Amino acid sequence: MNFVQQRCDDMLFQITQELGHGCDGLLDAVFGFLYRRTDFFYVMEPGGNMGFPPGQAINKVVYFFNKYQELHFKRVPYDPKIEEKWEKYQKEQQEKRKQEESKKAEEASKPKESQEAQESADNKEKPQEPLVGEQKSEPVKVEEKFKRISTYNGDVLDRYSWGQGVWDVTVQLGLPPGTKPKMLDVTMTQTNICIKLKGEPEPLLEGEFYDRIKVEDSFWSVEDDNYLMLNLEKAREVIWATVLKGDREIDTKNVDNAKKLNEFDLETQGHLQKVLYEQNRKLRGLPTTEEQKQIDLMNRLKKLSLIHISEPTRRTPISYAVFCLKKKKKKK
């Protein structure tokens, strides 16, 4: 690939990205340009010099398509069986659609009485609602001490409840009523934690963290004398499946790991602010920055006019259309 080809590829790739819709967008742009700025679609009159003789323009398109398709097949050999595979696939899809349509038609043709009988049978299988005066199962009660914390992206366990953000974990641990901070012995390291009541042999909470924490940025407090709040700062940006290893884990695939704008670095914040600015312009019906550049460019191009220069036919058919842009003469 030479320098000119590389430059053309870069320009066309950028145009394709800006237009969207893949090859359709690119082809639409190319033929649109030929339509607006050239005489490619003109059918030449006998003895004329504008456009091409009948059929010659489309022959040129086919010629270049075949040229590069042959180059492609030299690099990626053509499989003659591919057409058979497509025919088989299309027949299978057609048969599948017929079966689905037949099934829908069969279901729609069922008598209404049959549907009502089926619904009645389904209702009999369902457990009956308890009558007035009968004992109903009580709903699961949430302990009062677990109503103070959000378990967003977390869980509620027997001993504690917890939630998390991108960089922090919040834990709420129930305490005996009347517990004061000075009655607790809390030991935290980067990987472990131990919470005890002073003088008691058994810890209230002990174990190894799911991942490392920043001890200097983590802290704890006692609220309402009956529960302990742990605010843990993560050492790295990772979603925790649980607080302590061995405890019940959540499915991290279902966790919302969206970040606030101020949680990104300054360079990323600048990029995101630019994206938000462009989205805001679109919502107001204004062109984006790049679209405005294209509009300005097109306004400059409108000051240019098309001049067709045709080569003499001589002994051969008319060659490719040659065109150039020339600045319009200012009116005096």
Coordinates of C-alpha atoms in Angstrom, one line a residue:
M1 CA 0.0 0.0 0.0
N2 CA 1.5 3.3 -1.1
F3 CA 1.2 6.7 0.7
V4 CA -1.8 7.9 -1.5
Q5 CA -3.8 4.7 -0.8
Q6 CA -3.1 4.9 2.9
R7 CA -4.2 8.6 2.9
C8 CA -7.4 7.7 1.0
D9 CA -8.2 4.8 3.3
D10 CA -7.8 7.1 6.4
M11 CA -10.1 9.7 4.9
L12 CA -12.7 7.2 3.8
F13 CA -12.6 5.4 7.2
Q14 CA -13.2 8.7 9.0
I15 CA -16.1 9.5 6.7
T16 CA -17.6 6.0 7.3
Q17 CA -17.4 6.5 11.0
E18 CA -19.0 10.0 10.9
L19 CA -21.8 8.9 8.6
G20 CA -22.6 5.6 10.4
H21 CA -24.5 2.7 8.8
G22 CA -21.3 1.0 7.7
C23 CA -20.8 0.3 3.9
D24 CA -24.3 1.6 3.1
G25 CA -23.4 5.0 4.5
L26 CA -20.1 5.1 2.6
L27 CA -21.6 4.0 -0.7
D28 CA -24.4 6.5 -0.3
A29 CA -21.9 9.3 0.3
V30 CA -19.7 8.3 -2.8
F31 CA -22.6 8.0 -5.2
G32 CA -24.2 11.1 -3.7
F33 CA -21.0 13.0 -4.4
L34 CA -21.0 11.7 -8.0
Y35 CA -24.6 12.8 -8.4
R36 CA -24.1 16.3 -6.9
R37 CA -20.6 17.3 -8.1
T38 CA -19.9 15.4 -11.3
D39 CA -21.5 14.4 -14.6
F40 CA -21.2 10.7 -13.8
F41 CA -25.0 10.1 -14.2
Y42 CA -25.4 12.2 -17.4
V43 CA -26.2 10.1 -20.5
M44 CA -24.1 11.6 -23.3
E45 CA -25.7 12.8 -26.5
P46 CA -24.0 11.7 -29.7
G47 CA -21.1 14.0 -30.3
G48 CA -21.5 15.5 -26.8
N49 CA -18.9 15.8 -24.1
M50 CA -21.0 15.6 -20.9
G51 CA -21.4 12.3 -19.1
F52 CA -21.0 8.8 -20.6
P53 CA -22.7 6.8 -23.5
P54 CA -25.6 4.7 -22.4
G55 CA -24.6 1.8 -20.0
Q56 CA -21.0 2.9 -19.7
A57 CA -21.3 4.4 -16.2
I58 CA -22.8 1.3 -14.6
N59 CA -20.2 -0.8 -16.5
K60 CA -17.5 1.1 -14.7
V61 CA -19.0 0.4 -11.3
V62 CA -19.3 -3.3 -12.2
Y63 CA -15.7 -3.3 -13.5
F64 CA -14.2 -2.0 -10.3
F65 CA -16.4 -4.2 -8.1
N66 CA -15.2 -7.3 -10.0
K67 CA -11.6 -6.1 -9.9
Y68 CA -11.5 -5.9 -6.1
Q69 CA -13.6 -9.0 -5.6
E70 CA -11.0 -11.0 -7.5
L71 CA -8.3 -9.6 -5.3
H72 CA -10.3 -10.6 -2.3
F73 CA -10.8 -14.1 -3.5
K74 CA -7.0 -14.5 -4.1
R75 CA -6.6 -13.6 -0.4
V76 CA -9.6 -15.5 0.9
P77 CA -10.5 -18.4 -1.5
Y78 CA -14.2 -18.6 -2.5
D79 CA -16.1 -21.7 -1.2
P80 CA -18.3 -23.0 -4.0
K81 CA -20.5 -24.7 -1.4
I82 CA -21.5 -21.4 0.3
E83 CA -24.4 -20.9 -2.1
E84 CA -25.8 -24.4 -1.3
K85 CA -25.4 -23.6 2.4
W86 CA -27.4 -20.4 2.0
E87 CA -30.1 -22.2 0.1
K88 CA -30.4 -24.8 2.8
Y89 CA -30.4 -22.2 5.5
Q90 CA -33.2 -20.1 3.8
K91 CA -35.3 -23.3 3.3
E92 CA -34.9 -24.1 7.0
Q93 CA -35.9 -20.6 8.0
Q94 CA -38.9 -20.6 5.7
E95 CA -40.1 -24.0 7.1
K96 CA -39.6 -22.6 10.6
R97 CA -41.8 -19.6 9.8
K98 CA -44.5 -21.8 8.3
Q99 CA -44.5 -24.0 11.5
E100 CA -44.8 -20.9 13.7
E101 CA -47.6 -19.4 11.6
S102 CA -49.4 -22.8 11.6
K103 CA -49.1 -23.0 15.4
K104 CA -50.5 -19.5 15.8
A105 CA -53.4 -20.2 13.5
E106 CA -54.2 -23.5 15.4
E107 CA -54.1 -21.7 18.7
A108 CA -56.4 -18.9 17.4
S109 CA -58.9 -21.5 16.1
K110 CA -59.4 -23.1 19.4
P111 CA -63.0 -22.7 20.7
K112 CA -63.5 -20.2 23.5
E113 CA -65.1 -22.9 25.7
S114 CA -61.9 -24.9 25.6
Q115 CA -59.8 -21.9 26.7
E116 CA -62.2 -21.3 29.6
A117 CA -62.0 -25.0 30.6
Q118 CA -58.2 -24.7 30.6
E119 CA -58.3 -21.6 32.7
S120 CA -60.6 -23.3 35.2
A121 CA -58.3 -26.3 35.4
D122 CA -55.3 -24.0 36.0
N123 CA -57.2 -22.2 38.8
K124 CA -57.9 -25.5 40.5
E125 CA -54.2 -26.3 40.6
K126 CA -53.4 -23.0 42.3
P127 CA -53.5 -23.0 46.0
Q128 CA -56.7 -21.4 47.4
E129 CA -56.5 -18.1 49.2
P130 CA -57.2 -18.5 53.0
L131 CA -60.7 -17.5 54.0
V132 CA -61.5 -14.8 56.5
G133 CA -60.6 -15.9 60.0
E134 CA -58.1 -18.5 58.8
Q135 CA -54.4 -18.1 59.8
K136 CA -52.3 -16.5 57.1
S137 CA -48.6 -16.8 56.7
E138 CA -46.9 -13.8 58.2
P139 CA -44.7 -11.7 55.8
V140 CA -41.0 -11.7 56.4
K141 CA -40.1 -9.1 58.9
V142 CA -37.1 -6.9 58.4
E143 CA -35.4 -6.2 61.6
E144 CA -35.4 -2.6 62.7
K145 CA -31.6 -2.4 62.9
F146 CA -31.4 -3.3 59.2
K147 CA -33.7 -0.4 58.1
R148 CA -31.0 2.2 58.4
I149 CA -28.7 1.1 55.5
S150 CA -29.1 0.8 51.8
T151 CA -28.2 -2.7 50.5
Y152 CA -27.8 -1.4 47.0
N153 CA -25.4 -3.7 45.2
G154 CA -25.2 -5.7 48.4
D155 CA -27.1 -8.2 50.6
V156 CA -28.8 -8.8 53.9
L157 CA -27.3 -11.6 56.0
D158 CA -28.1 -12.9 59.4
R159 CA -25.3 -11.0 61.1
Y160 CA -25.1 -7.9 59.1
S161 CA -26.3 -6.1 56.0
W162 CA -24.1 -4.3 53.4
G163 CA -24.0 -2.3 50.3
Q164 CA -21.3 -0.9 48.0
G165 CA -20.3 1.7 45.5
V166 CA -17.5 1.7 43.0
W167 CA -14.9 2.6 45.6
D168 CA -16.5 2.0 49.0
V169 CA -18.4 -0.6 51.0
T170 CA -20.9 0.1 53.8
V171 CA -21.6 -2.5 56.5
Q172 CA -24.2 -2.4 59.3
L173 CA -23.7 -4.8 62.2
G174 CA -26.3 -5.3 64.9
L175 CA -25.2 -4.7 68.5
P176 CA -26.6 -5.5 71.9
P177 CA -28.9 -2.5 73.0
G178 CA -27.0 0.2 74.9
T179 CA -23.6 -0.6 73.4
K180 CA -21.2 2.4 73.5
P181 CA -18.1 2.9 71.3
K182 CA -15.7 2.5 74.3
M183 CA -17.2 -1.0 74.9
L184 CA -16.0 -2.2 71.5
D185 CA -12.6 -3.5 70.4
V186 CA -12.3 -3.1 66.6
T187 CA -9.2 -4.2 64.7
M188 CA -8.9 -3.6 61.0
T189 CA -6.0 -4.4 58.6
Q190 CA -5.9 -4.3 54.8
T191 CA -7.2 -7.8 54.6
N192 CA -8.9 -8.7 57.9
I193 CA -11.3 -7.4 60.6
C194 CA -12.2 -8.4 64.1
I195 CA -15.0 -6.8 66.2
K196 CA -15.4 -7.8 69.8
L197 CA -17.2 -6.6 72.9
K198 CA -14.5 -6.0 75.5
G199 CA -14.3 -8.9 78.0
E200 CA -16.2 -11.2 75.7
P201 CA -14.3 -14.2 74.1
E202 CA -16.5 -14.6 71.0
P203 CA -16.2 -11.8 68.3
L204 CA -19.3 -10.2 66.9
L205 CA -17.7 -10.2 63.5
E206 CA -14.4 -11.7 62.3
G207 CA -13.0 -12.7 59.0
E208 CA -11.0 -11.9 55.8
F209 CA -12.2 -9.2 53.5
Y210 CA -13.2 -10.1 49.9
D211 CA -10.5 -7.7 48.7
R212 CA -8.0 -5.3 50.2
I213 CA -9.0 -2.0 51.8
K214 CA -7.4 1.3 52.6
V215 CA -7.2 1.2 56.4
E216 CA -6.3 4.9 56.7
D217 CA -9.4 5.9 54.8
S218 CA -11.8 3.4 56.5
F219 CA -13.6 4.1 59.8
W220 CA -16.4 2.9 62.0
S221 CA -19.0 4.4 64.3
V222 CA -21.8 3.4 66.7
E223 CA -25.3 4.8 66.0
D224 CA -28.4 4.7 68.3
D225 CA -26.4 2.5 70.7
N226 CA -27.6 -0.6 68.9
Y227 CA -25.7 -1.0 65.6
L228 CA -22.2 -0.4 64.3
M229 CA -21.5 1.2 60.9
L230 CA -18.4 0.3 58.9
N231 CA -17.3 2.5 56.1
L232 CA -14.6 0.7 54.1
E233 CA -12.6 2.3 51.3
K234 CA -11.6 -0.2 48.6
A235 CA -8.0 -0.4 47.7
R236 CA -8.9 -0.9 44.0
E237 CA -11.9 -0.5 41.7
V238 CA -13.5 -3.9 41.9
I239 CA -17.0 -5.2 42.7
W240 CA -17.2 -7.2 45.8
A241 CA -19.3 -10.4 45.8
T242 CA -19.4 -10.4 49.6
V243 CA -17.8 -8.5 52.6
L244 CA -16.1 -11.5 54.2
K245 CA -14.8 -14.6 52.4
G246 CA -17.0 -17.6 53.2
D247 CA -20.2 -15.6 53.6
R248 CA -23.0 -15.7 51.0
E249 CA -22.0 -14.1 47.7
I250 CA -24.1 -12.0 45.3
D251 CA -24.0 -12.3 41.5
T252 CA -21.6 -9.6 40.4
K253 CA -23.0 -9.7 36.9
N254 CA -26.2 -8.0 38.1
V255 CA -24.4 -5.2 40.0
D256 CA -24.7 -1.7 38.8
N257 CA -21.1 -0.4 38.6
A258 CA -21.9 3.0 37.1
K259 CA -19.6 5.8 38.4
K260 CA -20.3 9.4 39.2
L261 CA -18.6 12.0 37.0
N262 CA -16.3 13.2 39.8
E263 CA -15.0 9.7 40.4
F264 CA -13.2 9.7 37.1
D265 CA -9.7 11.2 36.5
L266 CA -9.5 14.7 35.1
E267 CA -8.8 13.6 31.5
T268 CA -11.8 11.2 31.5
Q269 CA -14.0 13.9 33.1
G270 CA -13.1 16.3 30.3
H271 CA -14.0 13.7 27.6
L272 CA -17.3 12.9 29.3
Q273 CA -18.2 16.5 29.7
K274 CA -17.6 16.9 25.9
V275 CA -19.9 14.0 25.2
L276 CA -22.6 15.4 27.5
Y277 CA -22.2 18.8 25.7
E278 CA -22.7 17.2 22.3
Q279 CA -25.7 15.3 23.6
N280 CA -27.2 18.5 25.0
R281 CA -26.8 20.2 21.6
K282 CA -28.6 17.3 19.9
L283 CA -31.5 17.6 22.4
R284 CA -31.8 21.3 21.5
G285 CA -31.9 20.5 17.8
L286 CA -28.4 21.9 17.2
P287 CA -25.7 20.2 15.2
T288 CA -22.8 18.7 17.0
T289 CA -19.3 20.3 16.9
E290 CA -18.2 17.9 14.1
E291 CA -21.5 18.4 12.2
Q292 CA -21.0 22.1 12.4
K293 CA -17.5 21.8 10.9
Q294 CA -19.0 19.8 8.0
I295 CA -21.7 22.5 7.5
D296 CA -19.0 25.2 7.4
L297 CA -17.0 23.1 4.9
M298 CA -20.0 22.6 2.7
N299 CA -20.8 26.3 2.8
R300 CA -17.3 27.0 1.5
L301 CA -17.6 24.3 -1.2
K302 CA -20.8 26.0 -2.4
K303 CA -18.6 28.8 -3.6
L304 CA -17.0 26.4 -6.1
S305 CA -18.6 25.3 -9.4
L306 CA -18.1 22.1 -11.5
I307 CA -16.5 22.3 -14.9
H308 CA -16.4 19.1 -17.0
I309 CA -13.4 18.6 -19.2
S310 CA -13.9 15.8 -21.8
E311 CA -11.0 14.1 -23.6
P312 CA -11.4 13.6 -27.4
T313 CA -12.7 10.1 -28.2
R314 CA -10.0 9.5 -30.9
R315 CA -10.1 5.8 -31.7
T316 CA -11.3 4.5 -28.4
P317 CA -14.5 4.9 -26.3
I318 CA -14.6 8.0 -24.1
S319 CA -12.4 7.5 -21.1
Y320 CA -13.2 8.3 -17.4
A321 CA -15.0 11.5 -16.7
V322 CA -12.5 14.2 -15.8
F323 CA -13.7 17.0 -13.6
C324 CA -12.2 19.8 -11.6
L325 CA -13.3 22.5 -9.2
K326 CA -12.9 26.1 -10.1
K327 CA -13.7 29.2 -8.0
K328 CA -16.7 31.1 -9.2
K329 CA -15.8 34.5 -10.7
K330 CA -16.9 37.4 -8.6
K331 CA -19.5 39.5 -10.2
K332 CA -18.3 43.0 -10.9

